[in-house]
Amino acid sequence: MAVKRALISVYDKQGIVEFARGLADLGVEIISTGGTYRTLQGAGIPVREVAEVAGFPEILDGRVKSLQPQIHAGILAMRANPTHMAQLAEHGIGLIDLVVVNLYPFRETVANPAVTLEEAIEKIDIGGPAMVRAAAKNYQDVGVVVNPARYPAVLAELRETGDLSLPTRFSLMLEAFQHTAAYDGAIAGWMATRGREIVATRALGETAPERPIGADPGPQKPAAPSPFPDVLSLTFTKVQELRYGENPHQAAAFYSDGSDGGTVIARAKQLHGKELSFNNINDAHAALELVKEFEEPAAVAIKHANPCGVAVAPTIAEAFRKAYEADTVSIFGGIVALNRPCDRETAEALSKIFLEIVIAPAFAPEALEVLTRKKNLRLLAVGPIDRNPPSGFDMKRVGGGLLVQSWDAIAEDPVAWKPVTKAAPTPEQLRDLAFAMKVCKHVKSNAIVVARDGQTLGVGAGQMNRIDAARFALRQAGEKARGAVLASDAFFPFPDVVEAAGEAGIAAIVQPGGSIRDEESIARADELGLAMVFTGVRHFRH
């Protein structure tokens, strides 16, 4: 059945004039609403307003315009059903063969941290999703287009055959339901988190009525709501399919949640190199989140999602040199993240070793000249560093479910740390303890980090017991451990780590504390002349 009548109502007007003109040239009657109607009319395209077709004007400031039986019946009628067709004829309702609709920009609106609840609500489309779902439900008779990128192919098929094939309509239907699902998911997700916060804040801020002293206070204000909704709606858009997953026998793809704020790997711009792999993206995320911890120029080398070399320095070139020297073996084939633009000096140093990826806010032209000589080296520009964690939740998929938590975004505050030994750390040691603990947060538990002068010297990652993690980190540090500091992501269940640190020449230790044997570790540190501070905050990472 040929496409004879189309309804067009779009917020995103990209390409719509050209598409509508192509339809009109094919003799397709076009009906439209509001701003789209004015846009098409202004372009000289023959178009009828929905209000004219429906015989009812737009009301409620445009909240009701397409929600009319004359519109939805024309979309939903099954052409092969005689009863449907007879009812349309009885009521003088014409068929609508093509629905071209995209929705109010809810996600873009709420990306603004200062958005009000009222602004968000006004960007909840009602008529648009109703028309999209109606057309998608009746896909055997009606085409539905929600993506401007599909306009050229749809128009080409109509020019060739005058209609859309069943496979085309099915493909458009699937895309339409994905579009409305993502739209509703974005609304539900934002309302369940930020929207709920706004309402709770308003409720808590209401002025209580005056009452006599000692009188019954009446109903109490509600407690702050849980940040975790009863139903968690998640929507992601596929960015690309990957060669394979963690291993060649696993299929994989990369999806984006579409959020606009913060510095995250999903919005990095690849400037050069091979296509990113599953492991590349996972490791690049780990590198970027760690390098964001530091205000001063910092360089991070990551291997298998764990840092193998981290350093800070007055310049980014010096920071990378120190990070490289922290572990010249493990960095081979790794990923490097910088929190300053990559200059030529740094690029020259980076180019001397085999790396998979270099991440930086930007790359100077002369740095690109050097690094692009390596055809496979992936270069990712992430823009100015926003040190905030990613938006939303930190999530881990498990069989049959999803683990959801807030990000481990607590800022290390050495001023609030509690010295527990007779010896107190010097100001220099305290700076190194803070540096080491920032790194420790990003090392798989059990985690031990040895550091000095803003440079990691040894990293013990992912061991099944803490003493083995400590032995690994101390052995890697070697003689450089003398006078250095040691950080642990969790408490010491026994004083064995303190003893190993003392034997290696460690001068100061930072750990969360909280073990029932804390006093044993403190006493042993005092015997060895070590300074030790408790943070009260654990940083398990699994």
Coordinates of C-alpha atoms in Angstrom, one line a residue:
M1 CA 0.0 0.0 0.0
A2 CA 1.6 3.3 -1.1
V3 CA 2.4 6.1 1.4
K4 CA -0.1 8.8 0.7
R5 CA -0.3 10.7 3.9
A6 CA 2.4 11.6 6.5
L7 CA 2.3 13.2 9.9
I8 CA 5.4 15.2 10.8
S9 CA 6.0 16.6 14.3
V10 CA 9.7 16.9 15.3
Y11 CA 11.6 18.8 18.0
D12 CA 15.0 18.1 16.2
K13 CA 14.4 19.7 12.9
Q14 CA 17.7 18.5 11.4
G15 CA 17.0 17.6 7.7
I16 CA 13.2 17.8 8.1
V17 CA 12.7 20.4 5.4
E18 CA 14.6 18.4 2.8
F19 CA 12.8 15.2 3.8
A20 CA 9.3 16.8 3.8
R21 CA 10.0 18.4 0.4
G22 CA 11.0 15.0 -1.0
L23 CA 7.7 13.6 0.4
A24 CA 5.7 16.5 -1.1
D25 CA 7.4 15.9 -4.5
L26 CA 6.1 12.3 -4.4
G27 CA 2.6 13.6 -3.8
V28 CA 2.4 12.7 -0.2
E29 CA 0.0 14.9 1.8
I30 CA 1.7 16.3 4.9
I31 CA 0.0 17.2 8.2
S32 CA 2.0 18.7 11.1
T33 CA 1.9 20.5 14.5
G34 CA 3.1 23.7 16.0
G35 CA 6.7 24.6 15.3
T36 CA 7.1 21.9 12.7
Y37 CA 4.1 23.2 10.8
R38 CA 5.5 26.7 10.8
T39 CA 8.9 25.5 9.7
L40 CA 7.5 23.6 6.7
Q41 CA 5.1 26.3 5.8
G42 CA 7.9 28.9 5.9
A43 CA 9.9 26.7 3.5
G44 CA 7.1 26.7 1.0
I45 CA 6.1 23.1 1.5
P46 CA 2.3 22.3 1.3
V47 CA 1.2 21.3 4.8
R48 CA -2.0 21.1 6.8
E49 CA -2.2 21.7 10.5
V50 CA -3.2 18.9 12.8
A51 CA -5.9 21.1 14.4
E52 CA -7.5 21.5 11.0
V53 CA -7.5 17.7 10.4
A54 CA -8.7 16.9 13.9
G55 CA -11.3 19.7 13.9
F56 CA -10.1 20.7 17.3
P57 CA -7.5 23.4 18.3
E58 CA -4.4 23.0 20.3
I59 CA -5.1 23.7 23.9
L60 CA -3.4 23.9 27.3
D61 CA -0.4 25.7 25.9
G62 CA 0.2 23.0 23.4
R63 CA 0.0 20.1 25.9
V64 CA -2.9 18.8 23.9
K65 CA -2.6 18.9 20.1
S66 CA -2.2 15.5 18.6
L67 CA -4.1 13.5 21.2
Q68 CA -7.1 13.3 19.1
P69 CA -9.1 10.2 17.8
Q70 CA -8.9 11.6 14.3
I71 CA -5.2 11.3 14.5
H72 CA -4.7 8.1 16.4
A73 CA -7.4 6.2 14.6
G74 CA -5.8 7.2 11.3
I75 CA -2.5 5.7 12.6
L76 CA -3.8 2.6 14.4
A77 CA -6.4 1.4 11.8
M78 CA -5.5 -2.0 10.4
R79 CA -5.9 -1.8 6.6
A80 CA -6.9 -5.5 6.3
N81 CA -9.6 -5.2 8.9
P82 CA -12.9 -4.4 7.2
T83 CA -14.4 -3.2 10.5
H84 CA -11.6 -0.8 11.1
M85 CA -11.9 0.6 7.6
A86 CA -15.7 0.9 7.9
Q87 CA -15.4 2.8 11.2
L88 CA -12.9 5.3 9.7
A89 CA -15.3 5.9 6.8
E90 CA -18.2 6.3 9.1
H91 CA -16.4 9.0 11.1
G92 CA -14.7 10.7 8.1
I93 CA -11.2 9.8 9.4
G94 CA -8.3 9.6 6.9
L95 CA -5.4 7.1 7.1
I96 CA -1.9 8.2 8.1
D97 CA 0.7 6.0 6.4
L98 CA 3.9 7.6 7.8
V99 CA 4.6 9.1 11.2
V100 CA 7.8 11.2 11.5
V101 CA 8.3 12.2 15.1
N102 CA 11.1 12.9 17.6
L103 CA 10.7 14.0 21.1
Y104 CA 11.3 16.9 23.5
P105 CA 15.0 17.0 24.6
F106 CA 14.5 15.7 28.2
R107 CA 17.9 14.2 28.6
E108 CA 19.6 17.4 27.2
T109 CA 17.5 19.6 29.5
V110 CA 18.3 17.7 32.8
A111 CA 22.0 17.5 31.9
N112 CA 22.1 21.1 33.3
P113 CA 22.9 20.7 37.0
A114 CA 20.8 23.8 37.7
V115 CA 17.7 22.6 36.0
T116 CA 14.5 23.0 37.9
L117 CA 11.9 20.3 38.4
E118 CA 9.4 22.5 36.5
E119 CA 11.7 22.8 33.5
A120 CA 12.3 19.1 33.5
I121 CA 8.6 18.4 33.6
E122 CA 7.8 20.7 30.6
K123 CA 10.3 18.6 28.5
I124 CA 8.3 15.4 29.1
D125 CA 6.7 14.7 25.7
I126 CA 3.2 13.2 25.8
G127 CA 1.7 13.3 22.3
G128 CA 5.0 12.4 20.6
P129 CA 5.5 9.1 22.3
A130 CA 1.8 8.3 21.9
M131 CA 2.1 8.7 18.2
V132 CA 5.4 6.9 17.9
R133 CA 4.0 3.9 19.9
A134 CA 0.8 3.8 17.9
A135 CA 2.7 3.8 14.6
A136 CA 5.2 1.2 15.8
K137 CA 2.4 -1.0 17.0
N138 CA 0.8 -0.8 13.6
Y139 CA 4.1 -1.3 11.8
Q140 CA 2.6 -3.7 9.2
D141 CA 0.7 -0.8 7.7
V142 CA 2.5 2.3 9.0
G143 CA 6.1 3.5 8.8
V144 CA 7.5 5.4 11.8
V145 CA 10.7 7.4 11.7
V146 CA 12.3 8.8 14.9
N147 CA 15.9 9.2 13.7
P148 CA 16.8 12.0 11.2
A149 CA 19.7 9.8 10.0
R150 CA 17.1 7.5 8.4
Y151 CA 15.5 10.2 6.3
P152 CA 17.7 9.6 3.1
A153 CA 17.2 5.8 3.0
V154 CA 13.4 6.1 3.7
L155 CA 13.0 8.7 1.0
A156 CA 15.1 6.7 -1.5
E157 CA 12.9 3.6 -0.9
L158 CA 9.7 5.6 -1.3
R159 CA 11.0 7.1 -4.6
E160 CA 11.8 3.6 -5.8
T161 CA 8.7 1.7 -4.8
G162 CA 6.2 4.3 -3.4
D163 CA 6.0 2.3 -0.2
L164 CA 8.2 0.8 2.6
S165 CA 9.0 -2.9 2.6
L166 CA 8.0 -5.0 5.6
P167 CA 11.6 -5.4 6.7
T168 CA 12.1 -1.7 6.6
R169 CA 9.0 -1.0 8.6
F170 CA 10.0 -3.7 11.1
S171 CA 13.4 -2.1 11.5
L172 CA 11.8 1.4 11.9
M173 CA 9.4 -0.1 14.5
L174 CA 12.2 -1.6 16.5
E175 CA 14.1 1.7 16.5
A176 CA 10.9 3.6 17.5
F177 CA 10.3 1.4 20.6
Q178 CA 14.0 1.7 21.6
H179 CA 13.6 5.4 21.3
T180 CA 10.6 5.6 23.5
A181 CA 12.1 3.1 26.0
A182 CA 15.2 5.2 26.3
Y183 CA 13.2 8.3 26.7
D184 CA 11.0 6.9 29.4
G185 CA 14.0 5.4 31.1
A186 CA 15.8 8.8 31.2
I187 CA 12.7 10.4 32.8
A188 CA 12.2 7.6 35.3
G189 CA 15.9 7.6 36.2
W190 CA 16.2 11.4 36.7
M191 CA 12.9 11.6 38.6
A192 CA 13.9 8.7 40.9
T193 CA 17.2 10.4 41.8
R194 CA 17.6 14.2 41.2
G195 CA 13.8 14.8 41.0
R196 CA 13.3 13.1 44.3
E197 CA 16.1 15.1 45.9
I198 CA 14.5 18.3 44.7
V199 CA 11.1 17.4 46.1
A200 CA 12.6 16.2 49.4
T201 CA 14.5 19.4 49.8
R202 CA 11.4 21.5 49.2
A203 CA 9.5 19.4 51.8
L204 CA 12.2 19.7 54.4
G205 CA 12.4 23.5 53.7
E206 CA 8.7 24.2 54.4
T207 CA 8.2 26.5 57.3
A208 CA 6.5 24.6 60.2
P209 CA 3.5 26.3 61.8
E210 CA 4.1 28.0 65.2
R211 CA 2.9 26.0 68.2
P212 CA 2.9 26.4 72.0
I213 CA 5.9 25.2 73.9
G214 CA 5.4 21.5 74.9
A215 CA 2.6 21.0 72.4
D216 CA 2.5 17.8 70.3
P217 CA 4.8 18.5 67.3
G218 CA 2.5 16.6 65.0
P219 CA 3.7 14.7 62.0
Q220 CA 7.4 14.9 61.5
K221 CA 9.1 15.8 58.2
P222 CA 10.1 12.8 56.2
A223 CA 13.6 11.4 56.3
A224 CA 15.8 11.9 53.3
P225 CA 14.9 9.3 50.7
S226 CA 17.2 6.6 49.6
P227 CA 19.2 7.4 46.5
F228 CA 18.4 4.0 45.1
P229 CA 15.0 3.8 43.4
D230 CA 12.8 0.7 43.7
V231 CA 12.9 0.3 40.0
L232 CA 16.2 1.3 38.3
S233 CA 15.7 2.4 34.7
L234 CA 18.9 2.3 32.6
T235 CA 19.2 3.3 28.9
F236 CA 22.4 3.0 26.9
T237 CA 23.1 3.6 23.2
K238 CA 25.5 1.4 21.3
V239 CA 28.6 3.3 20.3
Q240 CA 30.4 0.5 18.5
E241 CA 30.8 -3.2 18.3
L242 CA 34.3 -4.4 19.4
R243 CA 36.5 -7.1 17.9
Y244 CA 35.9 -9.3 20.9
G245 CA 35.6 -9.1 24.7
E246 CA 38.2 -9.7 27.4
N247 CA 39.1 -12.8 25.4
P248 CA 38.8 -13.7 21.7
H249 CA 35.9 -16.2 22.3
Q250 CA 33.7 -13.4 23.9
A251 CA 31.6 -11.1 21.8
A252 CA 31.5 -7.4 22.9
A253 CA 30.2 -3.9 22.3
F254 CA 30.5 -0.5 23.9
Y255 CA 27.5 1.5 25.0
S256 CA 27.1 5.1 26.2
D257 CA 24.6 6.3 28.8
G258 CA 24.5 9.7 26.9
S259 CA 25.2 11.8 29.9
D260 CA 26.8 15.2 29.1
G261 CA 28.7 16.2 32.3
G262 CA 32.1 15.4 33.7
T263 CA 35.3 13.9 32.2
V264 CA 34.6 10.3 31.4
I265 CA 36.0 7.8 28.9
A266 CA 32.7 7.5 27.0
R267 CA 33.1 11.1 25.7
A268 CA 36.8 10.8 24.8
K269 CA 37.6 11.8 21.2
Q270 CA 39.9 9.4 19.5
L271 CA 42.4 11.4 17.4
H272 CA 44.6 8.5 16.1
G273 CA 45.2 4.8 16.1
K274 CA 43.5 1.5 15.9
E275 CA 39.9 0.8 17.0
L276 CA 39.5 0.6 20.7
S277 CA 39.0 -2.9 22.3
F278 CA 37.0 -4.1 25.3
N279 CA 40.1 -4.2 27.5
N280 CA 41.4 -0.9 26.1
I281 CA 38.2 0.9 27.2
N282 CA 38.1 -0.8 30.6
D283 CA 41.8 0.1 31.3
A284 CA 41.4 3.6 29.9
H285 CA 38.5 4.2 32.3
A286 CA 40.7 3.1 35.2
A287 CA 43.6 5.3 34.1
L288 CA 41.4 8.4 33.6
E289 CA 39.6 8.0 37.0
L290 CA 42.9 7.7 38.8
V291 CA 44.6 10.7 37.1
K292 CA 41.6 12.8 38.0
E293 CA 42.5 12.4 41.6
F294 CA 45.4 14.9 41.3
E295 CA 45.4 18.7 41.1
E296 CA 49.1 18.9 40.3
P297 CA 50.5 17.6 36.9
A298 CA 50.2 13.8 37.1
A299 CA 50.8 10.8 34.9
V300 CA 49.3 7.3 35.4
A301 CA 50.4 4.1 33.8
I302 CA 47.8 1.3 33.9
K303 CA 48.2 -2.4 33.1
H304 CA 45.2 -4.8 33.5
A305 CA 43.2 -2.1 35.2
N306 CA 45.8 -1.7 38.0
P307 CA 48.3 1.2 38.2
C308 CA 51.9 0.2 37.7
G309 CA 53.4 3.6 37.8
V310 CA 51.9 6.9 39.1
A311 CA 53.7 10.2 39.7
V312 CA 53.2 13.9 40.2
A313 CA 55.7 16.6 39.4
P314 CA 56.0 20.3 38.5
T315 CA 55.6 19.5 34.8
I316 CA 53.7 16.8 32.9
A317 CA 56.9 15.6 31.2
E318 CA 58.6 15.1 34.6
A319 CA 55.5 13.4 35.9
F320 CA 55.6 10.9 33.1
R321 CA 59.3 10.3 33.5
K322 CA 58.7 9.5 37.1
A323 CA 55.7 7.3 36.4
Y324 CA 57.7 5.4 33.8
E325 CA 60.7 4.9 36.1
A326 CA 58.4 3.6 38.8
D327 CA 58.0 0.3 36.8
T328 CA 59.8 0.2 33.5
V329 CA 58.8 -3.4 32.9
S330 CA 55.0 -3.4 33.5
I331 CA 54.3 -0.3 31.5
F332 CA 55.1 -2.1 28.3
G333 CA 51.9 -2.5 26.3
G334 CA 50.0 -0.4 28.9
I335 CA 47.9 2.7 29.0
V336 CA 49.1 6.2 30.1
A337 CA 46.8 9.0 31.2
L338 CA 47.9 12.6 31.8
N339 CA 45.9 15.4 33.5
R340 CA 47.7 18.1 31.5
P341 CA 47.8 18.6 27.7
C342 CA 50.5 16.5 26.1
D343 CA 53.4 18.6 24.8
R344 CA 56.3 17.7 22.5
E345 CA 58.7 16.9 25.3
T346 CA 56.2 14.4 26.9
A347 CA 55.3 13.0 23.5
E348 CA 59.0 12.3 22.7
A349 CA 59.3 10.3 25.9
L350 CA 56.0 8.5 25.3
S351 CA 57.1 7.5 21.8
K352 CA 60.1 5.6 23.0
I353 CA 58.1 2.8 24.5
F354 CA 55.3 0.5 23.3
L355 CA 51.9 1.8 24.6
E356 CA 48.3 0.9 23.6
I357 CA 46.8 4.3 24.5
V358 CA 47.7 7.8 25.6
I359 CA 44.9 9.8 27.2
A360 CA 45.2 13.6 27.8
P361 CA 43.0 16.7 28.0
A362 CA 44.5 17.7 24.6
F363 CA 47.5 17.1 22.4
A364 CA 49.7 20.0 21.1
P365 CA 50.2 19.9 17.3
E366 CA 53.8 19.1 17.7
A367 CA 53.0 16.3 20.1
L368 CA 50.6 14.9 17.6
E369 CA 53.3 15.1 14.9
V370 CA 55.5 12.9 17.1
L371 CA 52.9 10.4 18.4
T372 CA 51.0 9.8 15.1
R373 CA 54.2 8.3 13.6
K374 CA 53.1 5.2 15.5
K375 CA 50.2 4.2 13.4
N376 CA 48.5 1.9 15.9
L377 CA 48.9 4.1 19.0
R378 CA 45.5 5.2 20.1
L379 CA 45.3 8.9 21.2
L380 CA 42.3 10.0 23.3
A381 CA 41.5 13.6 24.0
V382 CA 39.1 14.1 27.0
G383 CA 39.0 17.9 27.2
P384 CA 39.6 19.9 30.4
I385 CA 39.7 17.6 33.4
D386 CA 36.7 17.7 35.7
R387 CA 37.8 15.9 38.8
N388 CA 34.2 14.9 39.8
P389 CA 33.3 11.2 39.6
P390 CA 31.0 10.0 36.7
S391 CA 27.4 10.8 37.1
G392 CA 24.9 8.2 38.4
F393 CA 26.0 5.0 40.1
D394 CA 28.9 2.6 40.0
M395 CA 27.5 -0.7 38.8
K396 CA 28.6 -4.3 38.5
R397 CA 26.6 -6.9 36.6
V398 CA 26.2 -10.3 38.3
G399 CA 24.3 -13.4 37.2
G400 CA 20.6 -12.5 37.4
G401 CA 21.1 -9.0 38.9
L402 CA 23.0 -5.8 39.2
L403 CA 25.1 -4.4 42.1
V404 CA 24.6 -0.7 42.5
Q405 CA 26.6 1.7 44.7
S406 CA 27.7 5.3 44.9
W407 CA 31.2 6.0 43.5
D408 CA 34.2 5.9 45.9
A409 CA 34.6 9.6 45.5
I410 CA 35.7 10.6 49.0
A411 CA 38.5 13.2 49.0
E412 CA 41.5 12.2 51.1
D413 CA 42.0 14.8 53.9
P414 CA 45.2 14.3 55.8
V415 CA 44.2 17.0 58.2
A416 CA 41.4 14.7 59.5
W417 CA 43.6 11.6 59.8
K418 CA 44.3 10.4 63.2
P419 CA 48.0 9.8 64.3
V420 CA 48.0 6.6 66.4
T421 CA 51.8 6.1 67.1
K422 CA 54.3 7.9 69.2
A423 CA 56.0 9.1 66.1
A424 CA 54.1 11.5 63.9
P425 CA 54.6 11.8 60.1
T426 CA 56.6 14.8 58.9
P427 CA 54.8 17.2 56.5
E428 CA 56.7 15.7 53.6
Q429 CA 55.7 12.2 54.7
L430 CA 52.1 13.3 55.1
R431 CA 52.0 14.6 51.5
D432 CA 53.4 11.2 50.3
L433 CA 50.9 9.3 52.5
A434 CA 48.0 11.3 50.9
F435 CA 49.5 10.6 47.4
A436 CA 49.8 6.9 48.2
M437 CA 46.3 6.6 49.5
K438 CA 44.9 8.3 46.4
V439 CA 46.6 5.6 44.3
C440 CA 45.6 2.8 46.7
K441 CA 41.9 3.7 46.1
H442 CA 42.4 2.6 42.5
V443 CA 44.3 -0.7 43.1
K444 CA 42.4 -4.0 43.2
S445 CA 42.1 -5.2 46.8
N446 CA 44.0 -6.4 48.7
A447 CA 46.1 -3.3 47.9
I448 CA 49.4 -1.9 49.2
V449 CA 51.2 1.0 47.7
V450 CA 54.7 2.2 48.5
A451 CA 55.6 5.7 47.5
R452 CA 58.0 8.6 48.0
D453 CA 58.4 12.1 46.6
G454 CA 55.1 11.9 44.6
Q455 CA 56.1 8.6 42.9
T456 CA 54.9 5.0 43.4
L457 CA 57.8 2.6 44.1
G458 CA 55.8 -0.6 44.6
V459 CA 52.2 -1.7 44.0
G460 CA 50.8 -4.9 45.5
A461 CA 47.4 -5.6 43.8
G462 CA 44.7 -8.1 44.1
Q463 CA 46.4 -10.6 46.5
M464 CA 44.3 -13.0 48.6
N465 CA 46.0 -11.8 51.8
R466 CA 47.4 -8.4 52.8
I467 CA 50.8 -9.6 53.8
D468 CA 51.5 -11.0 50.3
A469 CA 50.4 -7.7 48.8
A470 CA 52.8 -5.9 51.1
R471 CA 55.7 -8.2 50.4
F472 CA 55.1 -7.8 46.6
A473 CA 55.0 -4.0 46.9
L474 CA 58.1 -3.8 49.2
R475 CA 60.1 -6.2 47.0
Q476 CA 59.3 -4.1 44.0
A477 CA 60.4 -1.0 45.8
G478 CA 63.6 -2.6 47.0
E479 CA 66.2 -0.3 48.6
K480 CA 64.0 2.7 47.6
A481 CA 61.6 1.6 50.3
R482 CA 63.9 3.0 53.0
G483 CA 62.4 6.3 54.1
A484 CA 59.3 5.8 51.9
V485 CA 55.7 5.5 53.0
L486 CA 53.2 2.7 52.7
A487 CA 49.4 2.9 52.2
S488 CA 46.9 0.1 52.7
D489 CA 43.3 0.1 51.3
A490 CA 42.0 -1.7 54.5
F491 CA 43.0 -2.4 58.1
F492 CA 45.8 -4.8 59.2
P493 CA 44.3 -7.9 60.8
F494 CA 47.7 -8.7 62.2
P495 CA 50.9 -6.7 62.8
D496 CA 52.7 -8.7 60.1
V497 CA 52.4 -5.8 57.5
V498 CA 53.9 -3.4 60.0
E499 CA 56.8 -5.8 60.7
A500 CA 57.5 -6.2 57.0
A501 CA 57.3 -2.4 56.5
G502 CA 59.8 -1.9 59.3
E503 CA 62.2 -4.5 58.0
A504 CA 62.1 -2.8 54.5
G505 CA 62.8 0.7 56.1
I506 CA 59.4 2.3 55.6
A507 CA 59.1 5.5 57.6
A508 CA 55.3 6.0 57.8
I509 CA 52.1 4.1 57.2
V510 CA 48.5 5.1 56.4
Q511 CA 45.6 2.7 56.8
P512 CA 41.9 2.9 57.7
G513 CA 42.2 1.2 61.1
G514 CA 39.3 -0.6 62.7
S515 CA 40.8 -4.1 63.3
I516 CA 40.2 -5.8 66.7
R517 CA 44.0 -6.1 66.7
D518 CA 44.8 -2.4 65.9
E519 CA 46.6 -2.1 69.3
E520 CA 49.0 -4.9 68.3
S521 CA 49.9 -3.1 65.0
I522 CA 50.2 0.3 66.8
A523 CA 52.5 -1.3 69.5
R524 CA 54.7 -2.9 66.8
A525 CA 55.0 0.3 64.9
D526 CA 56.1 2.1 68.1
E527 CA 58.7 -0.6 68.7
L528 CA 60.0 -0.1 65.2
G529 CA 59.9 3.7 65.3
L530 CA 57.3 4.0 62.5
A531 CA 54.7 6.7 62.2
M532 CA 51.2 5.5 61.5
V533 CA 47.9 7.3 60.9
F534 CA 44.3 6.0 60.6
T535 CA 41.9 7.4 58.1
G536 CA 38.7 5.7 59.2
V537 CA 37.9 5.1 55.5
R538 CA 38.3 1.8 53.7
H539 CA 38.9 1.6 49.9
F540 CA 38.2 -2.0 48.8
R541 CA 38.1 -2.3 45.0
H542 CA 37.0 -5.5 43.4

